[in-house]
mmCIF file of C-alpha atoms and ligand atoms in Angstrom:
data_model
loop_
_atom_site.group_PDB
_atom_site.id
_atom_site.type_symbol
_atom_site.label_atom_id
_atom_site.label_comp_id
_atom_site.label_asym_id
_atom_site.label_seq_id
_atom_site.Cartn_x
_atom_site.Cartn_y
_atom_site.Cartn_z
ATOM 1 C CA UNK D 1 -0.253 -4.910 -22.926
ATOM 2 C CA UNK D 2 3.496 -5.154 -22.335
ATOM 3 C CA UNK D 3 5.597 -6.333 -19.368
ATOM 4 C CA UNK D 4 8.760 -5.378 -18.149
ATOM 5 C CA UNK D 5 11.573 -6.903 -16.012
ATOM 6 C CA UNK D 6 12.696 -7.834 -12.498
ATOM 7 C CA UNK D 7 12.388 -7.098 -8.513
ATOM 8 C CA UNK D 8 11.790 -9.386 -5.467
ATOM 9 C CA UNK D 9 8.937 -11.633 -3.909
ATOM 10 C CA UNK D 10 8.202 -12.492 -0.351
ATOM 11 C CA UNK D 11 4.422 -12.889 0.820
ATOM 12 C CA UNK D 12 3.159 -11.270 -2.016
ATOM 13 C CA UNK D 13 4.300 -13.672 -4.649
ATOM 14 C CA UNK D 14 3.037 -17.287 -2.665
ATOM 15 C CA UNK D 15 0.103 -15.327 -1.451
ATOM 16 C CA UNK D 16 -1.422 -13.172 -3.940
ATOM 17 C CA UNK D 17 -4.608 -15.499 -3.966
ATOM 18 C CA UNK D 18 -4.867 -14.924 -0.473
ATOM 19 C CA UNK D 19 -5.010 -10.739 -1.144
ATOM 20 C CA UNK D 20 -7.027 -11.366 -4.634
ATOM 21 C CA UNK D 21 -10.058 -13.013 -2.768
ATOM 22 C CA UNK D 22 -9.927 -10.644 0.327
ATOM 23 C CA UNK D 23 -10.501 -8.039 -2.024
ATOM 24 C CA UNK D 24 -13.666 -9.631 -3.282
ATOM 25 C CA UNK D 25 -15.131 -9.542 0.435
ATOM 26 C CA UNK D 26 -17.446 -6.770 1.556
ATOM 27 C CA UNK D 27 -14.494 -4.833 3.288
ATOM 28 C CA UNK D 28 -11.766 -5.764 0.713
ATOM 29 C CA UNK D 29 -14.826 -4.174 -1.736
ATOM 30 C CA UNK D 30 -15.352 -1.472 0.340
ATOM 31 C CA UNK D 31 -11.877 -0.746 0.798
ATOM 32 C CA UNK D 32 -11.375 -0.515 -3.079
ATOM 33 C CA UNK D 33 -14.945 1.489 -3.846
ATOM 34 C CA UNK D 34 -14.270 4.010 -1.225
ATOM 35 C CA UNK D 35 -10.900 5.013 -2.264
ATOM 36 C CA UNK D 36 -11.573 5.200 -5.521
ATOM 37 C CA UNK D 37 -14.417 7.328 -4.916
ATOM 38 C CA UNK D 38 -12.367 9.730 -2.851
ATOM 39 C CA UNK D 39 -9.701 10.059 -5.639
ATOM 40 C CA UNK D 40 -12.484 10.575 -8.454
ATOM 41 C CA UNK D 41 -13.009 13.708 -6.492
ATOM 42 C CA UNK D 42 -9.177 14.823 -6.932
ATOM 43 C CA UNK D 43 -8.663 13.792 -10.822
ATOM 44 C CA UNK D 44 -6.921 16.318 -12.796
ATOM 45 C CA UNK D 45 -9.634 18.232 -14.643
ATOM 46 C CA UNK D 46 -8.896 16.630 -17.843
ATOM 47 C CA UNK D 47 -10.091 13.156 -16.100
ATOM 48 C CA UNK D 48 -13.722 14.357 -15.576
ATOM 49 C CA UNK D 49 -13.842 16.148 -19.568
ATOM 50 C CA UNK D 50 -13.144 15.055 -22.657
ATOM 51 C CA UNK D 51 -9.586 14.456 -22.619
ATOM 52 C CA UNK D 52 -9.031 11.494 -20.554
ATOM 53 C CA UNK D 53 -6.997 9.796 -22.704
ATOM 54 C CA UNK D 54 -3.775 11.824 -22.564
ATOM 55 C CA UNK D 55 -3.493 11.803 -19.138
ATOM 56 C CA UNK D 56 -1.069 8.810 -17.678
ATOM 57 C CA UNK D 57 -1.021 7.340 -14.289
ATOM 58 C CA UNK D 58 0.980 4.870 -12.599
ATOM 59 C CA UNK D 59 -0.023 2.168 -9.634
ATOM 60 C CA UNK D 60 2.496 1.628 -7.550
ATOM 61 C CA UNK D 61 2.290 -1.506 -5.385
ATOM 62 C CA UNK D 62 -0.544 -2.368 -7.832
ATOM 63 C CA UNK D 63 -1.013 -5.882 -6.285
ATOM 64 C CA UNK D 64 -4.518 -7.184 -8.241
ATOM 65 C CA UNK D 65 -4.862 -4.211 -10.644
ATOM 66 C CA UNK D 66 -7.736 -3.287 -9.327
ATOM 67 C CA UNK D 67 -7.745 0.630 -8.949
ATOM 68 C CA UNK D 68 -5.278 1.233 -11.650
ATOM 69 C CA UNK D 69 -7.934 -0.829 -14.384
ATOM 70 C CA UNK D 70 -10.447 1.391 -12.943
ATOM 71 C CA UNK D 71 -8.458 4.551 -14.253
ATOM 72 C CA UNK D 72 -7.917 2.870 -17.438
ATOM 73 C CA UNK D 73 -11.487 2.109 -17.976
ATOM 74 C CA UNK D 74 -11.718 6.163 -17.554
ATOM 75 C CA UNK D 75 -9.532 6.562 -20.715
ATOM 76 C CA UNK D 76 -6.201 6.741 -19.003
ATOM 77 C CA UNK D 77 -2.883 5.243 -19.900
ATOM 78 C CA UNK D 78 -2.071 2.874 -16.493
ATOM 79 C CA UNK D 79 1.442 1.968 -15.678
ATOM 80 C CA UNK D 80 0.863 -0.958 -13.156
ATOM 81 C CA UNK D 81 4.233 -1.923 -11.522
ATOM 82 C CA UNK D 82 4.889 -4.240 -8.930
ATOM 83 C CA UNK D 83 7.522 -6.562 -7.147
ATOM 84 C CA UNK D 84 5.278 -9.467 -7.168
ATOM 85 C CA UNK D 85 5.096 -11.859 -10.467
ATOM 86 C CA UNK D 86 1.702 -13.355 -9.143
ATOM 87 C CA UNK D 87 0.527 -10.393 -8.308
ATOM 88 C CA UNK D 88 1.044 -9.116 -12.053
ATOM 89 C CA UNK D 89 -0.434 -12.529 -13.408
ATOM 90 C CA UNK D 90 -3.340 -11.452 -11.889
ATOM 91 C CA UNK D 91 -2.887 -7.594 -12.917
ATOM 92 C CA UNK D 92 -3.580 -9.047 -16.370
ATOM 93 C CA UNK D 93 -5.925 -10.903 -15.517
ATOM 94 C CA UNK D 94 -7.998 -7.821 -14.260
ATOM 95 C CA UNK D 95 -7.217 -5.581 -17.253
ATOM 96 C CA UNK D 96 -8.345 -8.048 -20.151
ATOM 97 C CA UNK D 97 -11.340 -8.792 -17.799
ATOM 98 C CA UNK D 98 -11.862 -5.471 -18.055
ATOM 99 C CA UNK D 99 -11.133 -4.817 -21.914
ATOM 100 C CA UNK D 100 -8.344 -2.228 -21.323
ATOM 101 C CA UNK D 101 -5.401 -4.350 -21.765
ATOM 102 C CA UNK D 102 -4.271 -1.519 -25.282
ATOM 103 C CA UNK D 103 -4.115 1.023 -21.886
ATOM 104 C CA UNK D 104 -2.244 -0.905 -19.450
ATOM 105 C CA UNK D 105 1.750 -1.423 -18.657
ATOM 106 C CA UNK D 106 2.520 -4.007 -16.894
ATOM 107 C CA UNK D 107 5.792 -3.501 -15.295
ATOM 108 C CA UNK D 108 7.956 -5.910 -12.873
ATOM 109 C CA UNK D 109 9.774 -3.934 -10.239
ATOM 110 C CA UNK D 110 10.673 -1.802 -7.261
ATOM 111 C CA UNK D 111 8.584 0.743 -5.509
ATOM 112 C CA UNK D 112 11.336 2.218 -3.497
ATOM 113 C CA UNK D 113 13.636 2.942 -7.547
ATOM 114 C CA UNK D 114 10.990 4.884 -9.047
ATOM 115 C CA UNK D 115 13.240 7.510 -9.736
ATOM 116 C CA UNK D 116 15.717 4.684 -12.024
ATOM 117 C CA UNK D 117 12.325 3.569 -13.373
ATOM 118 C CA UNK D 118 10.503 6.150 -14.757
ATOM 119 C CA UNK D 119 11.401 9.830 -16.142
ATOM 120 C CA UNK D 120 11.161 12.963 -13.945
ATOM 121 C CA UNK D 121 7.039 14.351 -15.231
ATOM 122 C CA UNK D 122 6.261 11.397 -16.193
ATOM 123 C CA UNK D 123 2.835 11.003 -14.239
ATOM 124 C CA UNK D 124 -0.513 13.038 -13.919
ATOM 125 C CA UNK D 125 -1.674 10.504 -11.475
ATOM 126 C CA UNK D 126 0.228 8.143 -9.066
ATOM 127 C CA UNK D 127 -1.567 5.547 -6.628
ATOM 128 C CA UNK D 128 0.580 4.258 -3.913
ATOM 129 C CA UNK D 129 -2.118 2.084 -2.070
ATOM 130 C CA UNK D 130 -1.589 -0.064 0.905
ATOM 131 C CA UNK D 131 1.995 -0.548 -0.058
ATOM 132 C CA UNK D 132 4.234 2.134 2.284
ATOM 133 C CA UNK D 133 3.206 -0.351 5.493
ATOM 134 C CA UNK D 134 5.345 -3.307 4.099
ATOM 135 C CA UNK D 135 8.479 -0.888 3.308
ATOM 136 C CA UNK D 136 11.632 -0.239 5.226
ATOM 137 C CA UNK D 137 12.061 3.291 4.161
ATOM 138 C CA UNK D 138 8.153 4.679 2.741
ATOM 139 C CA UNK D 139 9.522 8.753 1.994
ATOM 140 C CA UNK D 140 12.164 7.216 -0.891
ATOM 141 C CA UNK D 141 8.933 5.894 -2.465
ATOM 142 C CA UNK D 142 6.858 9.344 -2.132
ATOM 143 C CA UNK D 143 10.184 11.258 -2.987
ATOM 144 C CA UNK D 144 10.347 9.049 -5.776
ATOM 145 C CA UNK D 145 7.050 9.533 -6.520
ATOM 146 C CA UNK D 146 7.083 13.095 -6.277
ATOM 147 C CA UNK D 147 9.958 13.326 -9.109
ATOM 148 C CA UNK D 148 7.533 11.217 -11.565
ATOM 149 C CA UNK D 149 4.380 13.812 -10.835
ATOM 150 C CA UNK D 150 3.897 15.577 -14.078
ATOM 151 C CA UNK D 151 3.245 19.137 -12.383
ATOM 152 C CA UNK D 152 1.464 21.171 -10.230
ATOM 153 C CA UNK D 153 -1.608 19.743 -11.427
ATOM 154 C CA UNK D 154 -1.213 15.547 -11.021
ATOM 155 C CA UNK D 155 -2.126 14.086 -8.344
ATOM 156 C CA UNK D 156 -0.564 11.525 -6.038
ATOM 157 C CA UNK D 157 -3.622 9.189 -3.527
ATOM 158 C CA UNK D 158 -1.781 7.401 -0.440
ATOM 159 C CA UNK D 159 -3.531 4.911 1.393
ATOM 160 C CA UNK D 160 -2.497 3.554 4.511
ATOM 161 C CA UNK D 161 -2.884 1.643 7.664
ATOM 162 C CA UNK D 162 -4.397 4.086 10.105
ATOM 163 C CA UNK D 163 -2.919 3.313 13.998
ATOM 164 C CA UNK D 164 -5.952 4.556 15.485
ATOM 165 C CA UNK D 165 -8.255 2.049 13.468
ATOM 166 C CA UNK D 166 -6.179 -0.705 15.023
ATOM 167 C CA UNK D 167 -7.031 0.636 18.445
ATOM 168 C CA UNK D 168 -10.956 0.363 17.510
ATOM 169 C CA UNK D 169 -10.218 -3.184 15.754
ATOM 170 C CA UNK D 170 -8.314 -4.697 18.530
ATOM 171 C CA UNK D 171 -11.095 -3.705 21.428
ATOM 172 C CA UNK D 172 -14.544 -3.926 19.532
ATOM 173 C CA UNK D 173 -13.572 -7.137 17.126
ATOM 174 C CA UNK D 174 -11.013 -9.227 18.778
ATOM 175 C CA UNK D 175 -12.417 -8.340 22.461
ATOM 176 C CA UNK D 176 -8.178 -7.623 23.473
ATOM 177 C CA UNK D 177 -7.904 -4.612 25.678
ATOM 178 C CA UNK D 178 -4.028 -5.511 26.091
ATOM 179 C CA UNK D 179 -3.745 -5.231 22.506
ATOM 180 C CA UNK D 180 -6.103 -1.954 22.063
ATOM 181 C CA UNK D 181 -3.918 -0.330 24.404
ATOM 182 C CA UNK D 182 -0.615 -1.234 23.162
ATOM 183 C CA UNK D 183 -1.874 -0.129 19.676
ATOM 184 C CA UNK D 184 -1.977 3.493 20.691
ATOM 185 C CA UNK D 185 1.095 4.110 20.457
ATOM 186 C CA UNK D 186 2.695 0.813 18.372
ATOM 187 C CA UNK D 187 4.590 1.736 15.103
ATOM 188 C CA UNK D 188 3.778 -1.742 13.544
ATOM 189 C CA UNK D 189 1.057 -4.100 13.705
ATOM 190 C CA UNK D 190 0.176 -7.734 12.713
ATOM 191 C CA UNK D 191 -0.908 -8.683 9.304
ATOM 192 C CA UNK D 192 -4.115 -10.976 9.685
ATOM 193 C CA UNK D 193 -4.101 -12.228 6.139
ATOM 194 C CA UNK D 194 -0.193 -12.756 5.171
ATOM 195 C CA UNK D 195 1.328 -12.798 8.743
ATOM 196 C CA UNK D 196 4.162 -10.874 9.328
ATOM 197 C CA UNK D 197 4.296 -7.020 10.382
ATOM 198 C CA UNK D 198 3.003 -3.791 9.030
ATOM 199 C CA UNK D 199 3.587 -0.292 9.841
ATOM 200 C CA UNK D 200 1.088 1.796 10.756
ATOM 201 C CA UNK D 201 0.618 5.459 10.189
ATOM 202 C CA UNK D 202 -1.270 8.470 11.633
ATOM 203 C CA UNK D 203 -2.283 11.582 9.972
ATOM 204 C CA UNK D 204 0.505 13.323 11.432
ATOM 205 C CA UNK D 205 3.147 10.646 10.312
ATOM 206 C CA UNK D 206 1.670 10.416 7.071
ATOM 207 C CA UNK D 207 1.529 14.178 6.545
ATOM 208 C CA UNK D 208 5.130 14.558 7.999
ATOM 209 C CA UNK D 209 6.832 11.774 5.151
ATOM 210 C CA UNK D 210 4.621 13.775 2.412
ATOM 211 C CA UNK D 211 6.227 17.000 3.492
ATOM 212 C CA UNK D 212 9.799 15.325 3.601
ATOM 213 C CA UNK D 213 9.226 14.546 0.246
ATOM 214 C CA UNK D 214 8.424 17.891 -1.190
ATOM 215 C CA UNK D 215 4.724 17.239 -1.183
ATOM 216 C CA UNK D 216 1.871 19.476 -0.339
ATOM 217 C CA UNK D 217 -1.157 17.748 1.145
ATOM 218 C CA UNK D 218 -4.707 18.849 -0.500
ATOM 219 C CA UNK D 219 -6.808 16.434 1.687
ATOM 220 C CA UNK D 220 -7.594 13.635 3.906
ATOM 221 C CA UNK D 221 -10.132 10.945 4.232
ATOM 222 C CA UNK D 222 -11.133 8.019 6.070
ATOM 223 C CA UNK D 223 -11.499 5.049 4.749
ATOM 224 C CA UNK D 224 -13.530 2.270 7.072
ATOM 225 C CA UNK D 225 -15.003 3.874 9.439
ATOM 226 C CA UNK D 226 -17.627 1.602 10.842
ATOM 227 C CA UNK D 227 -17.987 -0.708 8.575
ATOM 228 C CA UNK D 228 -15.545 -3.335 10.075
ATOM 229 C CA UNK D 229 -17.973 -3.456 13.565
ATOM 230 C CA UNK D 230 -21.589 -3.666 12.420
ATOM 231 C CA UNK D 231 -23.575 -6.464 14.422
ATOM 232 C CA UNK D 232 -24.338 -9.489 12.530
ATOM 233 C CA UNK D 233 -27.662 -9.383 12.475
ATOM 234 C CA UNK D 234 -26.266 -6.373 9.355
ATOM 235 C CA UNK D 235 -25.661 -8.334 6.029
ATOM 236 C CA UNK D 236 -22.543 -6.692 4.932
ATOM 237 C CA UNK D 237 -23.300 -7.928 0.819
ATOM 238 C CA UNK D 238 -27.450 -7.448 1.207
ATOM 239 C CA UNK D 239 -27.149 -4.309 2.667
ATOM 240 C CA UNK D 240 -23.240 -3.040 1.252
ATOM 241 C CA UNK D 241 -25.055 0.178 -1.066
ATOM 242 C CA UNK D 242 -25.985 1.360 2.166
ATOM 243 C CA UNK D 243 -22.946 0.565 3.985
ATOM 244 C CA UNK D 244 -20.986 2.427 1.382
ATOM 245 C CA UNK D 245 -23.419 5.914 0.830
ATOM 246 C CA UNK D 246 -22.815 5.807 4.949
ATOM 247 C CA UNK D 247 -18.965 5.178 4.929
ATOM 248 C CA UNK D 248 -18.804 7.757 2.073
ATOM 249 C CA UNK D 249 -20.053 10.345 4.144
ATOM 250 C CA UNK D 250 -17.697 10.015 7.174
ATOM 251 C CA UNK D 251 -14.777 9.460 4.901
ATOM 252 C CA UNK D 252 -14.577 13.218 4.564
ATOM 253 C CA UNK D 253 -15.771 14.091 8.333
ATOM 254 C CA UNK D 254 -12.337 14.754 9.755
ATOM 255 C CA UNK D 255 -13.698 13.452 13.481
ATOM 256 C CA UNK D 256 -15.100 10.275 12.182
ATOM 257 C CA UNK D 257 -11.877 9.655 9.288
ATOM 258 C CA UNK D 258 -9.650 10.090 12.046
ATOM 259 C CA UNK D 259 -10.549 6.779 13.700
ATOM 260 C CA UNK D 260 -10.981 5.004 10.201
ATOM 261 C CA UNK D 261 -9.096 1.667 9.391
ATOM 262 C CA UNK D 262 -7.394 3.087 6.757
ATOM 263 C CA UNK D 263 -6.112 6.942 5.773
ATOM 264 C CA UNK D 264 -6.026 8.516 2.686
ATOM 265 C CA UNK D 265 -3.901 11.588 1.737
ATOM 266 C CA UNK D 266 -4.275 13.463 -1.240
ATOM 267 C CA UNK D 267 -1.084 15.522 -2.397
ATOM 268 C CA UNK D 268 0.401 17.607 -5.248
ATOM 269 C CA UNK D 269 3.946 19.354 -5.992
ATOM 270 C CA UNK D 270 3.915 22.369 -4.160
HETATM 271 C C1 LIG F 301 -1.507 -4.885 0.231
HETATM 272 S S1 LIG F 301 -1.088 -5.023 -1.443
HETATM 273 C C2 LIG F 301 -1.903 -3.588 -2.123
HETATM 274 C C3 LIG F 301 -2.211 -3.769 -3.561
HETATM 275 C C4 LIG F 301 -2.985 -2.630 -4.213
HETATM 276 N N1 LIG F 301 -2.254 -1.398 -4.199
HETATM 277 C C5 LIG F 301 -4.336 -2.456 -3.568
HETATM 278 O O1 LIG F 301 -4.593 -1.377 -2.999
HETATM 279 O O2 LIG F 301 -5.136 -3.392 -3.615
HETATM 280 C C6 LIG F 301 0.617 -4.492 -1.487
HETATM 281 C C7 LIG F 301 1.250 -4.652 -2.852
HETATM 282 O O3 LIG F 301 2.507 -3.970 -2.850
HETATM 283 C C8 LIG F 301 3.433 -4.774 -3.534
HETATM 284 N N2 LIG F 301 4.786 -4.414 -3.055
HETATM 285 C C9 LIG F 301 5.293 -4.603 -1.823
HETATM 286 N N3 LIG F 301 6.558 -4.128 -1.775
HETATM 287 C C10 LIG F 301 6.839 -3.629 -3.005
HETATM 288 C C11 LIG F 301 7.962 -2.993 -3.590
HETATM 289 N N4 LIG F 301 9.096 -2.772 -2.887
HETATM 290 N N5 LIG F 301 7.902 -2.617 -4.886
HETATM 291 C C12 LIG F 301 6.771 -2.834 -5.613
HETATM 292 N N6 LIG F 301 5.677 -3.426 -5.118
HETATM 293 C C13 LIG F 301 5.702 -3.821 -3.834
HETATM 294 C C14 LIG F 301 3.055 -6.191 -3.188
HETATM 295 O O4 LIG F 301 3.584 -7.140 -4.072
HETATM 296 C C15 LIG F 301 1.534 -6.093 -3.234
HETATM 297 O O5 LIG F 301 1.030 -6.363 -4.508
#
């Protein structure tokens, strides 16, 4: 496993525990599972035959390492870069965990200079995961994103904060109308776990940057649907299989995705 130089820090680098053991929670989980589950059913072809070893992706934002192991474990060659040193401590972490630290790259940098990064084709598969919400200007990453996309073929997965999920969060958990109704139409939200603020997105904002930067969108899902307001009485760990077969199927239900916590686009060069 190698590591490469430089970038900045902020809430990230003193609080990377913090995101680490969210992650472990039944929604940080279920977060993780369901998105990778939606982008196993986008792979390039190679990913789900025999030749899953010659096909390279990159994380951006990688944070924990978490998604982008899970694509090494399938044979690929992961590029994990991110602006946080702590976060890439525990990117390392994950891989040897994992036993795929010959696939991995561990790379120290900046999201929004892909293109000084990495060579134009680079990629057949780019994650860029809960990262555009804490950036100033999100298309230079996709634009940068799209130059690294191999061809036609590769796929790029963007998660995001969904605006309408914040709507449903501020009413049914946190009881605040004010807040609920302020949400429908706020471009930026409050982080719970780090503080600060973080942008949110809807399908139409989402779709709009992916177009700006040459993009074609193949598909949408949901991710979160219900799982965030299930009465107590509901074990979120004894019963998450369940929880997870349910969210799975609204993911793709366009009228139950659209009021998900979190959206996730699918896109390709056109
Ligand atoms: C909310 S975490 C998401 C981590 C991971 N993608 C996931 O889905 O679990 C956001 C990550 O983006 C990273 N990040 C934020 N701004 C960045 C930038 N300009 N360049 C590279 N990474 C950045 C942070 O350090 C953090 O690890």
């Amino acid at each position: 496993m190698k590591m490469t130089a430089n970038a900045d820090s902020g809430r990230f680098q003193s609080d990377a525990h913090k995101y680490a053991a969210y992650l472990e929670t039944p929604e940080g989980r279920l977060r993780s599972d369901l998105s990778s589950a939606n982008l196993q059913d986008f792979l390039p072809l190679q990913a789900t035959l025999q030749a899953k070893d010659s096909l390279c992706a990159l994380d951006v934002g990688c944070g924990t390492g978490a998604t982008g192991v899970r694509l090494a474990r399938l044979g690929m060659h992961v590029t994990l870069l991110d602006s946080s040193p702590a976060m890439l401590d525990i990117a390392k972490r994950t891989a040897q965990e994992a036993g795929v630290t010959e696939k991995v790259v561990l790379q120290h940098g900046d999201a929004t200079r892909l293109t000084n990064l990495f060579q134009t084709g680079s990629f057949d598969v780019i994650l860029c995961h809960n990262v555009l919400e804490y950036l100033d200007d999100p298309i230079a990453v996709l634009r940068g994103a799209a130059r690294a996309l191999r061809d036609s073929s590769a796929i790029l997965s963007v998660l995001v904060r969904n605006r309408a999920g914040e709507v449903f969060k501020a009413a049914i958990q946190a009881g605040d109308l004010a807040v609920a109704e302020n949400n429908l139409t706020a471009e930026w939200g409050e982080e719970s776990l780090y503080g600060g603020r973080v942008r949110l997105f809807t399908s139409d904002s989402l779709q709009a940057m992916l177009k700006a930067a040459s993009l074609a969108v193949i598909a949408e899902r949901g991710v979160r649907v219900l799982a965030d307001y299930l009465p107590s009485r509901i074990s979120r760990s004894a019963e998450y299989a369940r929880i997870l077969e349910l969210e799975r199927k609204l993911s793709s239900r366009p009228e139950y995705a659209a009021v998900a916590r979190y959206t996730q686009c699918f896109a390709r060069l056109p």
